[in-house]
XYZ file of C-alpha atoms in Angstrom:
618
model
C 74.848 138.702 96.531
C 78.422 138.933 97.722
C 79.322 141.972 99.811
C 82.940 143.122 99.442
C 84.794 142.465 102.689
C 86.085 146.039 102.810
C 82.486 147.282 103.329
C 81.907 145.084 106.423
C 83.363 147.492 108.923
C 80.675 147.009 111.608
C 82.176 147.987 115.001
C 85.201 149.527 113.335
C 83.030 152.540 112.472
C 82.383 153.228 116.171
C 84.862 154.909 118.502
C 86.532 152.560 120.977
C 84.942 152.476 124.417
C 87.172 153.450 127.308
C 87.421 152.330 130.915
C 86.530 155.837 132.042
C 83.314 155.767 129.997
C 82.319 152.499 131.657
C 82.989 154.014 135.072
C 80.822 157.065 134.384
C 77.913 155.017 133.035
C 78.118 152.537 135.901
C 78.238 155.306 138.478
C 75.041 156.711 137.008
C 73.304 153.364 137.551
C 74.631 153.139 141.117
C 73.277 156.602 141.885
C 69.828 155.665 140.610
C 69.938 152.547 142.781
C 70.872 154.575 145.851
C 74.293 152.937 146.135
C 76.189 156.137 145.374
C 75.550 159.847 145.609
C 76.518 162.909 143.603
C 79.782 163.255 145.524
C 80.955 159.685 144.805
C 84.094 159.865 142.616
C 84.197 157.725 139.474
C 87.423 156.012 140.500
C 85.610 154.274 143.377
C 83.182 152.389 141.097
C 85.214 149.162 141.136
C 85.508 149.294 144.917
C 81.749 149.722 145.308
C 81.040 146.675 143.151
C 83.899 144.434 144.249
C 82.804 141.283 146.059
C 84.841 139.133 148.452
C 84.093 135.433 148.748
C 84.872 133.036 151.575
C 88.555 133.013 150.640
C 88.698 136.831 150.720
C 89.551 136.779 147.019
C 88.477 140.063 145.457
C 86.071 139.595 142.565
C 85.940 142.829 140.613
C 83.058 143.882 138.335
C 85.294 144.254 135.274
C 88.516 142.666 134.089
C 90.688 143.812 131.212
C 93.969 142.928 129.557
C 95.664 145.232 132.064
C 94.953 142.813 134.916
C 98.206 140.881 135.470
C 97.972 137.098 135.298
C 100.698 134.507 134.739
C 100.766 132.631 131.462
C 98.794 129.424 132.147
C 100.729 127.374 129.618
C 99.203 125.209 126.901
C 96.925 122.257 127.703
C 98.779 119.072 128.544
C 102.006 120.792 129.577
C 103.380 122.221 132.813
C 101.872 123.838 134.884
C 98.783 121.960 133.648
C 96.453 124.848 134.539
C 94.617 124.267 131.279
C 94.389 120.509 131.702
C 96.483 117.418 132.118
C 95.817 116.206 128.567
C 96.624 118.134 125.425
C 93.323 117.051 123.848
C 91.228 117.512 126.996
C 87.824 115.845 126.623
C 87.672 116.485 122.862
C 88.291 112.907 121.748
C 86.161 110.856 124.133
C 84.535 113.312 126.530
C 85.104 113.172 130.246
C 84.496 110.009 132.269
C 80.803 109.810 133.267
C 81.025 108.210 136.718
C 77.948 107.038 138.636
C 77.926 106.452 142.403
C 76.304 103.393 144.015
C 75.761 102.818 147.739
C 72.565 100.744 148.039
C 73.177 97.697 150.307
C 70.591 95.721 148.320
C 72.816 93.682 146.015
C 70.066 92.942 143.498
C 69.010 96.583 143.248
C 72.590 97.823 142.975
C 73.493 95.253 140.342
C 70.512 96.292 138.232
C 71.333 99.998 138.687
C 74.981 99.392 137.736
C 73.994 97.669 134.512
C 71.385 100.313 133.693
C 73.962 103.061 134.156
C 76.595 101.408 131.965
C 74.076 100.578 129.258
C 72.816 104.170 129.138
C 75.774 106.522 129.139
C 77.909 105.948 132.226
C 81.522 105.013 131.543
C 82.718 104.130 135.057
C 81.394 103.173 138.480
C 81.989 104.547 141.972
C 81.139 101.834 144.489
C 80.717 102.598 148.183
C 81.450 99.423 150.154
C 81.453 98.526 153.823
C 79.728 100.765 156.351
C 77.287 103.040 154.533
C 77.252 101.000 151.340
C 77.439 97.596 149.678
C 78.679 94.594 151.644
C 82.317 93.825 150.712
C 81.337 90.224 150.042
C 78.751 91.456 147.551
C 81.284 93.044 145.169
C 81.223 90.138 142.658
C 77.415 90.143 142.666
C 76.974 93.846 141.899
C 79.557 93.584 139.106
C 77.952 90.516 137.565
C 77.709 91.060 133.799
C 80.028 94.105 133.864
C 82.927 94.059 131.398
C 85.763 95.066 133.680
C 88.073 95.662 130.717
C 85.673 98.358 129.450
C 84.185 100.014 132.531
C 86.430 101.642 135.094
C 85.671 100.904 138.744
C 86.487 103.224 141.644
C 86.263 101.662 145.110
C 85.311 103.626 148.235
C 85.586 101.233 151.136
C 87.026 103.150 154.090
C 88.180 100.756 156.790
C 86.762 97.823 154.794
C 89.499 98.303 152.167
C 91.538 95.556 153.860
C 88.831 93.143 152.715
C 87.651 94.868 149.541
C 90.979 95.498 147.779
C 92.213 91.864 147.906
C 88.732 90.824 146.803
C 88.947 93.216 143.863
C 92.282 91.818 142.685
C 90.903 88.291 143.069
C 87.778 89.168 141.064
C 89.823 90.620 138.213
C 91.995 87.519 138.157
C 89.043 85.104 138.305
C 87.427 86.786 135.328
C 90.630 86.715 133.322
C 90.735 90.477 132.747
C 94.166 91.489 131.380
C 95.945 93.657 133.942
C 96.726 96.251 131.290
C 93.001 96.755 130.661
C 91.882 97.230 134.257
C 91.001 100.882 134.934
C 89.922 102.804 137.982
C 91.110 103.441 141.511
C 91.305 101.393 144.708
C 90.125 104.519 146.533
C 92.479 104.147 149.512
C 92.297 107.396 151.513
C 93.536 106.992 155.122
C 93.589 110.714 155.905
C 90.191 111.266 154.322
C 88.869 108.386 156.423
C 90.375 109.975 159.537
C 88.809 113.330 158.649
C 85.352 111.772 158.196
C 85.395 109.383 161.164
C 88.119 110.498 163.556
C 89.612 106.988 163.277
C 93.024 105.924 162.037
C 93.459 103.388 159.266
C 96.840 101.754 158.758
C 96.313 99.268 155.948
C 98.975 98.242 153.419
C 98.491 101.201 151.068
C 102.123 101.178 149.992
C 101.984 97.499 149.080
C 98.848 97.995 146.988
C 100.340 101.024 145.281
C 103.449 99.054 144.348
C 101.252 96.323 142.901
C 99.270 98.824 140.839
C 102.405 100.588 139.600
C 104.101 97.330 138.657
C 101.282 95.476 136.927
C 98.152 97.619 136.466
C 98.990 100.757 134.455
C 95.375 101.952 134.370
C 94.728 101.446 138.080
C 95.579 103.940 140.828
C 95.744 103.077 144.508
C 95.092 106.348 146.338
C 92.154 108.739 146.315
C 92.557 112.214 147.809
C 88.904 112.940 148.575
C 88.599 116.643 149.408
C 84.793 116.736 149.299
C 84.638 116.064 153.039
C 86.325 119.402 153.696
C 83.763 121.158 151.532
C 80.922 119.354 153.337
C 82.423 120.442 156.671
C 82.008 124.065 155.609
C 85.325 124.730 153.901
C 85.949 127.260 151.169
C 87.394 126.470 147.757
C 90.944 127.409 148.757
C 90.642 125.411 151.970
C 89.473 122.393 149.986
C 92.442 122.707 147.619
C 94.928 123.258 150.460
C 93.704 120.195 152.345
C 93.912 118.168 149.139
C 97.498 119.291 148.495
C 98.568 118.495 152.064
C 96.922 115.075 151.858
C 98.529 114.379 148.494
C 101.972 115.311 149.814
C 101.462 113.025 152.827
C 100.642 110.163 150.462
C 103.703 110.909 148.336
C 105.848 110.574 151.451
C 104.151 107.298 152.358
C 104.466 105.802 148.890
C 108.073 106.792 148.332
C 108.916 105.402 151.784
C 107.274 102.151 150.619
C 109.722 101.961 147.703
C 108.001 103.733 144.811
C 109.964 106.156 142.693
C 108.714 109.738 142.892
C 107.108 109.789 139.400
C 105.399 106.462 140.114
C 104.082 107.794 143.425
C 102.538 110.788 141.636
C 100.905 108.371 139.197
C 99.109 106.547 142.013
C 97.044 109.539 143.137
C 93.627 110.741 142.019
C 91.891 113.810 143.502
C 88.193 114.301 144.189
C 86.655 117.795 144.475
C 83.195 119.238 145.048
C 81.598 121.077 142.126
C 78.948 123.653 143.018
C 76.387 125.759 141.178
C 78.823 128.685 141.438
C 80.229 127.840 138.046
C 83.145 130.277 137.904
C 84.297 129.315 141.398
C 84.284 125.638 140.377
C 86.140 126.331 137.123
C 88.782 128.367 138.944
C 89.096 125.758 141.712
C 89.862 122.897 139.335
C 92.331 124.995 137.356
C 94.065 126.293 140.515
C 94.289 122.783 141.963
C 96.046 121.501 138.845
C 98.459 124.406 138.830
C 99.413 123.939 142.480
C 99.842 120.171 142.209
C 102.163 120.814 139.272
C 104.111 123.144 141.551
C 104.420 120.313 144.102
C 105.742 118.053 141.350
C 108.196 120.743 140.297
C 109.516 121.067 143.851
C 109.870 117.272 143.938
C 111.983 117.454 140.779
C 109.460 115.767 138.476
C 107.409 118.554 136.835
C 106.401 116.214 134.034
C 104.549 114.027 136.602
C 102.398 116.880 137.875
C 99.265 116.403 135.764
C 96.613 115.984 138.461
C 93.835 113.513 137.684
C 90.571 115.048 138.927
C 87.185 113.614 139.777
C 84.517 116.305 140.297
C 81.321 115.505 142.214
C 78.283 117.755 142.375
C 78.445 118.979 145.964
C 76.273 117.349 148.601
C 76.367 120.581 150.620
C 74.371 122.489 147.992
C 71.666 119.824 147.648
C 68.286 120.389 149.286
C 65.648 118.054 150.654
C 62.967 120.707 150.085
C 61.910 121.401 146.504
C 64.426 118.739 145.426
C 63.637 119.169 141.746
C 65.628 122.422 141.805
C 68.646 120.206 142.469
C 68.491 119.235 138.797
C 69.336 122.833 137.925
C 72.077 123.020 140.535
C 73.731 119.823 139.377
C 73.504 120.861 135.729
C 75.391 124.073 136.486
C 77.933 122.185 138.590
C 78.440 119.540 135.917
C 78.907 122.221 133.264
C 81.496 123.962 135.453
C 83.310 120.696 136.120
C 83.493 119.943 132.409
C 84.627 123.451 131.489
C 87.084 123.366 134.389
C 88.757 120.285 132.950
C 87.707 117.481 135.325
C 88.730 114.050 134.032
C 85.716 112.348 135.623
C 82.385 113.807 136.762
C 79.674 112.431 139.028
C 76.247 114.073 139.044
C 74.335 113.218 142.190
C 70.632 112.388 141.711
C 68.222 115.192 142.574
C 66.657 113.139 145.403
C 69.993 112.463 147.087
C 68.927 114.125 150.365
C 65.697 112.127 150.566
C 67.242 108.655 150.609
C 68.246 106.126 147.979
C 67.595 107.478 144.461
C 65.051 105.844 142.190
C 65.593 104.920 138.550
C 64.205 108.197 137.243
C 66.589 110.270 139.392
C 69.570 108.182 138.285
C 68.500 108.534 134.647
C 68.270 112.327 134.918
C 71.728 112.417 136.525
C 73.187 110.389 133.651
C 71.390 112.336 130.987
C 72.570 115.651 132.424
C 76.081 114.630 131.459
C 75.025 113.120 128.141
C 73.256 116.337 127.176
C 76.247 118.518 128.063
C 78.623 116.228 126.186
C 76.569 115.212 123.169
C 74.177 118.125 122.597
C 75.893 121.134 124.162
C 79.346 119.913 123.041
C 80.945 121.217 126.239
C 83.836 118.773 125.850
C 84.633 119.774 122.274
C 86.843 122.706 123.299
C 89.892 122.353 125.505
C 89.734 124.730 128.503
C 87.086 127.044 127.008
C 87.466 129.450 129.945
C 91.184 129.820 129.343
C 92.198 133.341 128.366
C 89.228 134.932 130.103
C 90.714 137.786 132.106
C 88.226 137.064 134.885
C 88.857 133.323 135.049
C 92.635 133.639 134.793
C 92.729 136.220 137.580
C 90.335 134.212 139.718
C 92.488 131.111 139.217
C 95.629 133.021 140.178
C 94.153 134.548 143.340
C 92.556 131.290 144.460
C 95.850 129.464 143.933
C 97.645 132.063 146.042
C 95.267 131.648 148.991
C 95.190 127.844 148.701
C 99.000 127.643 148.650
C 99.181 129.762 151.819
C 96.754 127.388 153.581
C 98.664 124.329 152.338
C 101.970 125.666 153.633
C 100.337 126.505 156.972
C 99.233 122.870 157.272
C 102.746 121.710 156.406
C 104.270 123.978 159.045
C 101.839 122.459 161.572
C 103.334 119.021 160.889
C 101.355 117.883 157.874
C 97.754 116.880 157.271
C 97.609 114.175 159.933
C 98.873 116.519 162.629
C 96.576 119.323 161.452
C 93.569 117.007 161.746
C 94.611 115.751 165.180
C 95.301 119.231 166.570
C 91.970 120.643 165.417
C 93.594 123.191 163.104
C 91.622 121.984 160.082
C 88.348 121.606 161.978
C 88.610 125.064 163.533
C 89.401 126.772 160.246
C 86.562 125.028 158.405
C 84.149 125.815 161.245
C 85.022 129.513 161.044
C 84.265 129.532 157.323
C 81.007 127.676 157.914
C 79.942 130.313 160.430
C 80.531 133.009 157.821
C 78.462 131.057 155.318
C 75.726 130.498 157.901
C 75.451 134.253 158.429
C 75.136 134.824 154.698
C 72.543 132.064 154.409
C 70.585 133.440 157.359
C 70.569 136.929 155.860
C 69.761 135.441 152.421
C 72.847 136.973 150.860
C 73.453 133.402 149.668
C 69.937 132.579 148.441
C 68.625 129.028 148.047
C 65.902 128.761 145.423
C 62.968 126.736 146.692
C 64.211 126.961 150.276
C 65.074 130.464 151.455
C 63.614 132.014 148.294
C 60.337 131.065 146.598
C 59.511 128.055 148.809
C 56.451 125.959 148.002
C 54.387 125.249 151.110
C 52.116 122.908 149.138
C 54.898 120.675 147.790
C 54.549 116.915 148.035
C 57.976 115.365 148.445
C 58.717 112.007 146.804
C 59.154 109.107 149.205
C 62.461 107.257 149.074
C 63.835 104.343 151.117
C 66.408 105.594 153.638
C 70.021 105.594 152.535
C 72.522 103.785 154.762
C 74.182 106.103 157.244
C 77.729 107.022 156.333
C 80.302 106.550 159.094
C 80.726 109.660 161.231
C 82.675 110.816 164.231
C 85.043 113.218 162.477
C 84.419 116.497 160.717
C 80.763 117.585 160.584
C 78.690 117.300 157.436
C 76.717 120.409 156.570
C 74.221 121.365 153.912
C 73.456 124.981 153.055
C 69.731 124.419 153.458
C 69.868 122.849 156.911
C 68.757 125.863 159.041
C 65.710 126.521 156.855
C 64.818 122.867 156.479
C 64.922 122.428 160.261
C 62.404 125.271 160.562
C 60.213 123.734 157.862
C 60.321 120.379 159.661
C 59.161 122.010 162.922
C 56.346 123.800 161.150
C 55.216 120.663 159.332
C 55.235 118.651 162.567
C 53.068 121.325 164.180
C 50.701 121.224 161.194
C 50.322 117.450 161.457
C 49.820 117.597 165.232
C 47.270 120.430 165.249
C 45.700 120.278 161.819
C 46.568 123.925 161.152
C 49.701 125.447 159.683
C 51.368 128.271 161.644
C 50.040 131.504 160.154
C 50.914 135.206 160.140
C 48.372 137.902 159.285
C 49.521 140.435 156.670
C 47.914 143.790 157.415
C 47.978 145.315 153.950
C 47.576 149.089 154.115
C 46.279 151.084 151.157
C 45.757 150.013 147.537
C 47.464 147.020 145.940
C 50.038 149.225 144.252
C 51.165 150.407 147.687
C 51.364 147.085 149.506
C 51.777 144.241 146.988
C 55.573 144.277 146.713
C 56.185 144.208 150.465
C 53.355 141.763 151.111
C 54.919 139.397 148.582
C 58.337 139.871 150.203
C 56.941 139.092 153.661
C 54.955 136.063 152.486
C 58.034 134.662 150.761
C 60.162 135.133 153.884
C 57.646 133.524 156.249
C 57.119 130.601 153.853
C 60.847 129.814 154.134
C 60.076 128.697 157.692
C 56.907 126.822 156.780
C 54.673 129.685 157.925
C 51.562 130.523 155.907
C 50.213 134.047 155.534
C 46.683 135.422 155.209
C 45.631 138.918 154.252
C 42.400 140.901 153.906
C 40.625 140.629 150.548
C 41.564 144.239 149.821
C 43.984 146.714 151.332
C 42.597 148.842 154.100
C 43.720 151.818 156.203
C 40.982 151.523 158.820
C 42.497 150.207 162.087
C 39.200 148.798 163.367
C 38.471 146.785 160.224
C 42.057 145.444 160.067
C 41.882 144.467 163.745
C 38.618 142.610 163.078
C 40.165 140.789 160.110
C 43.156 139.861 162.261
C 40.969 138.482 165.047
C 38.953 136.443 162.557
C 42.120 134.938 161.051
C 43.093 133.201 164.278
C 46.696 134.375 163.911
C 48.745 135.644 166.840
C 51.381 137.517 164.835
C 50.831 140.280 162.278
C 53.005 142.041 159.716
C 52.252 145.503 158.334
C 52.738 145.844 154.587
C 52.561 149.138 152.688
C 54.619 151.907 151.146
C 56.737 154.294 153.209
C 54.011 156.883 152.757
C 51.371 154.445 153.917
C 53.387 153.652 157.022
C 53.810 157.333 157.821
C 50.047 157.808 157.638
C 48.684 154.652 159.269
C 51.324 152.301 160.753
C 51.130 153.453 164.365
C 47.339 153.562 164.605
C 47.005 150.152 162.948
C 49.738 148.728 165.212
C 47.819 149.865 168.305
C 44.589 148.330 167.037
C 46.273 145.000 166.209
C 47.970 144.883 169.618
C 44.610 145.528 171.281
C 43.164 142.673 169.192
C 45.721 140.253 170.661
C 48.780 140.387 168.383
C 51.772 139.191 170.402
C 54.248 140.533 167.837
C 53.984 143.152 165.094
C 56.431 143.049 162.212
C 56.692 145.762 159.578
C 57.899 144.938 156.041
C 60.462 147.630 155.395
C 63.573 149.206 156.814
C 63.742 150.108 160.525
C 62.042 153.464 161.019
C 61.087 153.662 164.691
C 57.314 153.347 164.342
C 55.645 153.218 167.761
C 53.979 149.869 168.417
C 56.005 147.957 165.819
C 58.052 145.149 167.402
C 60.575 144.596 164.619
C 61.196 144.910 160.879
C 61.529 142.664 157.819
C 63.806 143.924 155.076
C 66.262 142.701 152.457
C 69.347 141.592 154.363
C 67.641 141.016 157.714
C 68.390 137.790 159.628
C 65.629 135.657 158.137
C 66.462 132.615 160.272
C 66.182 134.686 163.449
C 62.890 136.177 162.221
C 61.489 132.712 161.555
C 62.740 131.287 164.858
C 61.101 134.170 166.711
C 57.856 133.881 164.783
C 57.545 130.126 165.302
C 58.144 130.638 169.001
C 55.492 133.357 169.128
C 53.075 131.015 167.364
C 53.656 128.276 169.915
C 55.578 125.933 167.597
C 57.932 123.661 169.522
């Protein structure tokens, strides 16, 4: 049966919702949650729910057409916010790029071929210190069609040996220069940032060679992931990338390249995280700002930034590593939606050592699924036009441009690295993130939240150590994983895991929620918990249960009413039974005999450090 179109009114029959209605309804929810009271005016709702990230960009709870944002332009045209190509990834998808750093030439060669035969479209080869021997480049590329698969080199100081070897390999195999694709990966400032060492190889000469005879090959890689790993925010990562890119433009034009050709020799690498909207906005803002650099240089048409997004090492965890599959899926999705030209998904066991074949397969298939089944690449800039994303992009670009210009005023990226300006600014941001991680405002599933004390981690051969000496390399999970490592070492040495006794007061309905909260928090530091078979209010029985448990630390768990009735008497009994510290799961309330409190937003790392110390864990 055909229904006349004039009868399908649907939402048209309802009155239009207003901003004021949303405010009133939201305020009602906030009052029920205890985040507002009866005197809170409706016009403060947005302020109550507005969040500020590490760049101090305001993220509001609601965006509308009234929020001012600049026109982002169409895809493929200046300012390239919506992508450097008019068709985006619609025709062929983005470049699925797999990273290889195993010094074993046989293993790496087999992994390279497996990747290319099963979905990867280009290779990222780490050579020299921390990777494959430069002399082994022909061996790991044995059987690889270099006219079909792009190759990105990452050789650091070994580039002086690797790059000539790469050109020789291409020539020996008779690959037409016009069909060679990839990047030489030369990144002197990135190398200085990672190692503290200077590298003064012939980058200009190689760039001229690429520009003159290899149209699909770029010489320079602006790798900004090191700034993210050092604790930097999204805007700081973009600003450092812009300053590095401008430094390379100066170097290449001084070496004789025309300005448009110099722009064509640069590729940019960014970290993609599980914060999908932040990653989408970062990639869009980076393209817009690089286009602005090109405009200032008088060549706006050369400003389409080529981007390689890598799932961030900083967000990866060694504990409960299987959750990394979820993190990298979100990051890969964000990178694709954000318009990255190439994407690398790191294997879930990255923090444990060299990945096995299964981990590499899952990393490949994550991209294949998003491209082939979810069709993420079938729409150009799908986030474009979202009031939230457009505003986020605009604000992030504003902050990143301010940081970039500050670096330029300090003498450029090289001077800013040498003076400590970059390191100090990144360290300050890392300290902010550390506080949020410690207070679990930035939760880590499987680490700071819902850890599994019984997990059995897969065993992997150790990965070669990357060169250091420059900016630090951080991971979000490191404070909790250090605590877990201490606890596990104690367990192996003594045969018993550090344990806290949960003194559950009253019936299950009164204590279960807080007992679960406390157990989850202690487990984040590798500390087990035991509790009586049933809740009890009798101080003598709870003290006897505590003594029998062998624990030295106890935590009271009940409702506020239960605490008012029994907390102080139970605390005295537990102290008399030998408890060296008495926690209470709940907000600070001044109960006599209670040492300290566990609550949402408390410093969990400090709690765990204190508890391990009380339990005699070194």
